[in-house]
Every structure is written in C-alpha cells, then in structure tokens.
Short mmCIF file of C-alpha atoms and ligand atoms in Angstrom, two decimals:
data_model
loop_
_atom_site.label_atom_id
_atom_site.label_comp_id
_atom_site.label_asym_id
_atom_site.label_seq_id
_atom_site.Cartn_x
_atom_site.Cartn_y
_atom_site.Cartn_z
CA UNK N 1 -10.64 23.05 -3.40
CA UNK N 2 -10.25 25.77 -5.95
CA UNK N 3 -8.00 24.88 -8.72
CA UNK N 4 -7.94 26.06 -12.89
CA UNK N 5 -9.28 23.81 -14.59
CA UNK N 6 -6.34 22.94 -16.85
CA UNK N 7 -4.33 22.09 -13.60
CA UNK N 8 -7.09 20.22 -12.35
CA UNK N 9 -7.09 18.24 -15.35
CA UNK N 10 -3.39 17.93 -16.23
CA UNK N 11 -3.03 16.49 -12.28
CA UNK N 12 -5.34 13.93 -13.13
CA UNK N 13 -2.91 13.02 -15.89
CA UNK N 14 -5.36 13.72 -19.15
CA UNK N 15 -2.91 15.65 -20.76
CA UNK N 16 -0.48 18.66 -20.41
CA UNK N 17 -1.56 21.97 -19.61
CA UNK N 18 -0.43 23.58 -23.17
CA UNK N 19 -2.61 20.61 -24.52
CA UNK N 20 -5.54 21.33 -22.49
CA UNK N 21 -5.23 25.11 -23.41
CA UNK N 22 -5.22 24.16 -27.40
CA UNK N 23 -8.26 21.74 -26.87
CA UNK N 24 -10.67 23.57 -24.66
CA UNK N 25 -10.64 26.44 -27.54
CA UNK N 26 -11.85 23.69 -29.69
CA UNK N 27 -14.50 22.73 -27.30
CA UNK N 28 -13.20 19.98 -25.35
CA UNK N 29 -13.51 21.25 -22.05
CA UNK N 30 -17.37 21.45 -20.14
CA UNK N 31 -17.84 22.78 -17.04
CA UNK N 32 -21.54 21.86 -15.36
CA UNK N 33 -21.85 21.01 -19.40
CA UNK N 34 -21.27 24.26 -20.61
CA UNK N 35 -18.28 24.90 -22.94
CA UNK N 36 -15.33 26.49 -21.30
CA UNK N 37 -12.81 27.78 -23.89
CA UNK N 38 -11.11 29.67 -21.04
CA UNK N 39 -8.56 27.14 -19.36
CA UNK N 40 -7.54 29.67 -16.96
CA UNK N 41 -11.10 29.28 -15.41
CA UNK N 42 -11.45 28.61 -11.55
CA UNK N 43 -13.24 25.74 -10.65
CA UNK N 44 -14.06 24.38 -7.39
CA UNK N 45 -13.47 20.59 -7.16
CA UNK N 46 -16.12 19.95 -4.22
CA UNK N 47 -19.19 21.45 -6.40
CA UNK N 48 -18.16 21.92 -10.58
CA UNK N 49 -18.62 19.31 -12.76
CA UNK N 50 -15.31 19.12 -15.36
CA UNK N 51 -15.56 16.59 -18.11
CA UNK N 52 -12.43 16.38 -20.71
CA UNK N 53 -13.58 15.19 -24.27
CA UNK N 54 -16.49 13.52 -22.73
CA UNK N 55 -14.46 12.29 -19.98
CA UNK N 56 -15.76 13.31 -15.97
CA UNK N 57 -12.65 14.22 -14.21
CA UNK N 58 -12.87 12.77 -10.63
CA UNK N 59 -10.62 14.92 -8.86
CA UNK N 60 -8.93 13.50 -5.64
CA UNK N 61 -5.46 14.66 -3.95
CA UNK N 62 -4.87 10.92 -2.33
CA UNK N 63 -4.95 7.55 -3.90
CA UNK N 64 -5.37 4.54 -1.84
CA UNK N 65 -4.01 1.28 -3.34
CA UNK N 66 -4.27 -2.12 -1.92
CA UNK N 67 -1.98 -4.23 -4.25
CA UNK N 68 -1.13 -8.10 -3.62
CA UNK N 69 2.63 -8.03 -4.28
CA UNK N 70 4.14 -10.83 -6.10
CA UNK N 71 7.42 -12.59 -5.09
CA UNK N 72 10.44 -10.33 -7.18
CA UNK N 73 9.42 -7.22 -6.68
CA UNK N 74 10.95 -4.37 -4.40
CA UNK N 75 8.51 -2.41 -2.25
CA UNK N 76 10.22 0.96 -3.18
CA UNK N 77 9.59 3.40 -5.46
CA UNK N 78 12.81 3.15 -7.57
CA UNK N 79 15.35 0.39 -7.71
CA UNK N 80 18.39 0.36 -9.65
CA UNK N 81 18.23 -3.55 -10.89
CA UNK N 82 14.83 -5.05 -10.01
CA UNK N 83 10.86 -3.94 -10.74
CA UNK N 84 9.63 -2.06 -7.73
CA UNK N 85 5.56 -2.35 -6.82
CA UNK N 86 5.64 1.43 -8.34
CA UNK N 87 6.53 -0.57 -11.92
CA UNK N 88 3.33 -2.22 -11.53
CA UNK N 89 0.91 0.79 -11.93
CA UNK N 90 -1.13 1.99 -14.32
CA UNK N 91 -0.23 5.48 -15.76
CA UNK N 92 -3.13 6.92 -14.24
CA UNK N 93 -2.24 6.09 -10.49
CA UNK N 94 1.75 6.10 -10.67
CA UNK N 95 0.95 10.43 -11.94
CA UNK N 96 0.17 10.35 -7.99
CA UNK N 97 3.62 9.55 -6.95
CA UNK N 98 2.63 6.96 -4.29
CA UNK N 99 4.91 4.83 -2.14
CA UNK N 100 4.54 1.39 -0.34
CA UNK N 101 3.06 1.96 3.31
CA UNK N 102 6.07 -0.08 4.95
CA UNK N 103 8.00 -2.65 3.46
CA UNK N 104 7.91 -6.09 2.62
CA UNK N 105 10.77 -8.29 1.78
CA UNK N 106 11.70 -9.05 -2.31
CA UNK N 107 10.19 -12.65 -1.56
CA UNK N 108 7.23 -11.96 0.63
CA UNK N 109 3.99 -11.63 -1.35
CA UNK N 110 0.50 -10.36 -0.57
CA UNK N 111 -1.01 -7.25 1.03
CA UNK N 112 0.97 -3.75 0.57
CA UNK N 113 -0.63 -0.43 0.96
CA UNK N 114 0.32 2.01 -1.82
CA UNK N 115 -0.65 5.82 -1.32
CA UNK N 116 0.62 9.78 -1.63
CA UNK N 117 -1.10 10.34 1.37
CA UNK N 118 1.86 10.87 4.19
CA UNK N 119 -0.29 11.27 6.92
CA UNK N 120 -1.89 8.01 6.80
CA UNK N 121 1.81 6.36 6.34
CA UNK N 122 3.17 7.95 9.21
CA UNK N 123 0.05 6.83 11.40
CA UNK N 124 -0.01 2.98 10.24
CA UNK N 125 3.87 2.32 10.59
CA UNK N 126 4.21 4.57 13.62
CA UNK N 127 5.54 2.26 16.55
CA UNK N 128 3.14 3.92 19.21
CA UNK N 129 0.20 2.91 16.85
CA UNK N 130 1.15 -0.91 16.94
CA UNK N 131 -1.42 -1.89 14.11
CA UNK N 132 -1.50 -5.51 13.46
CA UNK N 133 -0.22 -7.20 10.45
CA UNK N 134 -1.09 -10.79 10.03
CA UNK N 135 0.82 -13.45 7.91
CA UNK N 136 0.91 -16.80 6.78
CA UNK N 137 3.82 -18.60 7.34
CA UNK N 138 4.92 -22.12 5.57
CA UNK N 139 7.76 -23.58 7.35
CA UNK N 140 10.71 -25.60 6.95
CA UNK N 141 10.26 -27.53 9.98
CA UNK N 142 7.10 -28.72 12.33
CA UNK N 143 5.73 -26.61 14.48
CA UNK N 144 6.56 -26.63 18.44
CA UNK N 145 2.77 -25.14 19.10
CA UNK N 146 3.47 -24.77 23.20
CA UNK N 147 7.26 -23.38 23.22
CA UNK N 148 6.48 -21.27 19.57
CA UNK N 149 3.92 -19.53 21.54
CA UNK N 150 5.91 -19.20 25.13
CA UNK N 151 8.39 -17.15 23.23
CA UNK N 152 6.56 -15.29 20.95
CA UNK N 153 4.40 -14.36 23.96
CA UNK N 154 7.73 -13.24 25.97
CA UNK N 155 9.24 -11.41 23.29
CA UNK N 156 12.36 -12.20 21.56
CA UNK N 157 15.66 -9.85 21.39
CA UNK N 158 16.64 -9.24 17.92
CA UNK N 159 20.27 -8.15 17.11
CA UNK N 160 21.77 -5.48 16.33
CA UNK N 161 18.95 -3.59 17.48
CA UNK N 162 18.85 -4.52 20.69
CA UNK N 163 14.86 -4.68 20.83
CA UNK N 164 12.62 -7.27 22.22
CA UNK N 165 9.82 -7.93 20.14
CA UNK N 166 6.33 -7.02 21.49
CA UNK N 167 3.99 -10.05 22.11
CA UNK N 168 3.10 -11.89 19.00
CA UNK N 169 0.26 -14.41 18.23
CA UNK N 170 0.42 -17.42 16.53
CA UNK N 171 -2.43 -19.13 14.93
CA UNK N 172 -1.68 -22.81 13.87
CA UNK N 173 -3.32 -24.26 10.39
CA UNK N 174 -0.88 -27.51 10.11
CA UNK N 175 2.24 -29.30 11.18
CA UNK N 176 3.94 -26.61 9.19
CA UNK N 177 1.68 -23.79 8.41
CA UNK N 178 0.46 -20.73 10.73
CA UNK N 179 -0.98 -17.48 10.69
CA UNK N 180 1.43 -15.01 12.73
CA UNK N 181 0.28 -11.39 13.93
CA UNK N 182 2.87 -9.08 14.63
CA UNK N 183 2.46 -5.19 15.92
CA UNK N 184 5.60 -3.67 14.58
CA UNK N 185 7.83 -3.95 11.81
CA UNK N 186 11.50 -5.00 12.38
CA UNK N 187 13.43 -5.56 9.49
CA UNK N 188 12.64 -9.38 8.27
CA UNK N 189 11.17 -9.92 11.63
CA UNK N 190 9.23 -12.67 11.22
CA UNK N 191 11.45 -14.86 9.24
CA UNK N 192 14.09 -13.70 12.27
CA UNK N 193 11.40 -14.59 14.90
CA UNK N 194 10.92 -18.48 13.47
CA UNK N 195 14.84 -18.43 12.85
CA UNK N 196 14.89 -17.90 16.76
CA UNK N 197 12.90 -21.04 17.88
CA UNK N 198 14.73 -22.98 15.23
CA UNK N 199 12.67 -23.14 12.41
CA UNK N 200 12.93 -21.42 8.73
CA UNK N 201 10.43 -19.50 6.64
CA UNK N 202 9.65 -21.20 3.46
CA UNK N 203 7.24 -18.99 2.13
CA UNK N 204 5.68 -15.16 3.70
CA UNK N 205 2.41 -13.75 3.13
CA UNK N 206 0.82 -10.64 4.06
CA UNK N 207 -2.59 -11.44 4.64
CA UNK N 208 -4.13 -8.25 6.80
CA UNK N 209 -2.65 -4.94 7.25
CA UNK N 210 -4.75 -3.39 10.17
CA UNK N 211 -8.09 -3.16 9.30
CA UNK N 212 -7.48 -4.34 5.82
CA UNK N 213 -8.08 -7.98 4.64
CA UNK N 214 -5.67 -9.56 1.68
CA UNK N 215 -8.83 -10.49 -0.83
CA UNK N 216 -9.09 -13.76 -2.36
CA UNK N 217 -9.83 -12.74 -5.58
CA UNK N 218 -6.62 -10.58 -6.15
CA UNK N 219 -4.28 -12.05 -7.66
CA UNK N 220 -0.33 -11.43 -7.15
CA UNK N 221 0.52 -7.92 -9.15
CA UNK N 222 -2.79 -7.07 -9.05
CA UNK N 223 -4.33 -3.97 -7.10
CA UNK N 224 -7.55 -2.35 -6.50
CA UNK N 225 -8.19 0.92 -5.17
CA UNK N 226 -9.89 1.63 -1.97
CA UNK N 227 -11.27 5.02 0.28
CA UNK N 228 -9.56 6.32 2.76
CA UNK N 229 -12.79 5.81 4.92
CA UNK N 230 -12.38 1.88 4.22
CA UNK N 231 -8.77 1.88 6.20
CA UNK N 232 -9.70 2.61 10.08
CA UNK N 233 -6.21 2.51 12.08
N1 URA T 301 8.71 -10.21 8.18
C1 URA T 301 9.63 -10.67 7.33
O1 URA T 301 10.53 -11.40 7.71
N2 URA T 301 9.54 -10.32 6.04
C2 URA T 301 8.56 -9.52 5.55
O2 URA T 301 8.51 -9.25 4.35
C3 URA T 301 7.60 -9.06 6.46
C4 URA T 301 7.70 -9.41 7.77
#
C-alpha cells in the first residue's frame, strides 16, 4: 500500500501527524535508513523500511486478538456502567478500533476474538458458516449422559425466537462437568440449552472458537495477538 509516511506512522499510533512533521526535520524519521525530513514522502508499506526514533514501524491494516475474557467484563466496545474487553487493551491495539467477534455473556470467561477486520467477523458468526465453538460447562446438577445427548442431538426450540437449535455435541468429563460444541450463537444458548433438560450452568467457558484453541497459558484479561493465516474458518 502507498501511504505518507507521517500517516503511516501516526496510524500506528507513534504520535500525531503535526508531531511527526516537527520530528522528522530533526532527524527522527529513516526511510531504508536514510533520513527523511520530508513527512509528506510516499512510502510503500509492502517494500520501504520506516523506523520512528529508532523504532521499525510494522505497518498492518488488521489486528487479530485472541483474548481470554475474565468474568465482569462486557464483550462490547463501549458500555455505559461496566469495563468492556475494549478496556482491556493496550494503547497500541485499541488505536485499531477492534470489536469482539460475537459475544459472550458478562459471566462467561475464556476465548473471544478481537479484530477491525469486518470481513473475517461477518464470515465466523455468519449462520450459513456454522463454525464450532466449544465450551466447558460446570453444572448445578448431574449429568443425564443418554437423554442430555438425545436432545441436544434433536435440537431444542428456544423462545421467543422460535428456532430449533442445530445438533449439538456433548463431551462428558464428570458427574457435573462437560465440554459442549455448539454451531451457532443464540443469545445465552447454552445456559438455555442445559436450562431445557433441567439442569443449570454454574460456570461457562469458551474453550475453541473454530479453528482456534483457548491456550493454557493465558490467563483471564490476558491476550495475545495472532495472523490472520493462523484462523482458518
Ligand atoms: N452460551 C451462553 O449461554 N453464554 C455464553 O456466553 C455463550 C454461549
């Protein structure tokens, strides 16, 4: 992409334009490591080398976050009483205005997609796409193994909407914990889907989104980023 180079590195979020102007007369601004006093100078992103007072600026449109969200926190990007995910992020990501791929409920922790890219959002929450999102469950009650998995199998018809849910799977650990994958997104559907056979979420977790896998290492509120190339749905 061709871009100045004070936009290029103002987007980044290094500093404003009017600052960059000041400080690439004073030499802070190399391009392919030659001084470029001229911030007005075109730059292409896929071949110049731009460094900012030392600093390489690794141009990118899209940011791809994969945050564990903790329990309290709204997956929005504004809320008028509580934190939203969007609180969570460092300066240097939140400049790219990203927004939670889907939602998950206040209470529900671990995997959330964060990006700017609207493309990809549309694709993985389309309902034709039916990607897979896998979570574990602690419940109230015990487990009915054989007539949990007869009805998540058939479907189950959640009001007001009207719907019947597509075929779920269940995956027991213990009397009271499972693993249940889901290929849509209904509004609290899973705690409605237990609430159905008679049980009662405890405790949600996101643990794969697609492709994606929930790491162990992340803790809740923290995030890494990852490539678009590493998300395949
Ligand atoms: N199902 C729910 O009930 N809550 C979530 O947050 C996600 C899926």
């Amino acid at each position: 992409m061709k871009i100045r180079v004070d936009k290029l590195i103002a987007n980044m979020g290094f500093a404003t334009r009017s600052e960059i102007k000041k400080a690439s007369k004073k030499g802070a601004v190399l391009v392919n490591d030659e001084v470029e006093k001229n911030s007005g100078r075109i730059v292409d992103t896929d071949t110049d080398r731009v460094s900012y007072f030392g600093e390489l600026i690794e141009y990118r449109e899209f940011i791809y976050l994969l945050m564990n969200k903790p329990k309290g926190v709204i997956s929005a990007t504004e809320d008028f009483f509580d934190k939203t995910v969007i609180d969570l992020l460092l300066e240097e990501h939140a400049i790219f205005n990203p927004f939670p791929v889907g939602r998950l409920d206040k209470d529900t922790t671990g995997l959330l997609l964060i990006t700017n890219d609207g493309e990809l959002n549309h694709r993985l929450t389309s309902p034709k796409k039916e990607v897979p999102k896998t979570y574990k469950v602690s419940l109230a009650h015990d487990i009915e193994e054989e007539n949990y998995n007869l009805t998540f199998e058939k479907g189950i018809k959640l009001m007001p909407e009207n719907i019947i849910t597509k075929p779920a799977t269940m995956e027991v650990i213990d009397s009271r914990h499972c693993y249940l994958t889901i290929k849509e997104g209904k509004y609290h559907q899973v705690k409605r889907m237990f609430e159905k056979v008679g049980n009662k979420v405890m405790e949600l977790e996101r643990v794969s989104f697609g492709n994606l896998k929930l790491p162990d290492d992340l803790s809740q509120g923290e995030y890494i980023e990852i490539r678009k190339e590493d998300i395949v749905n």
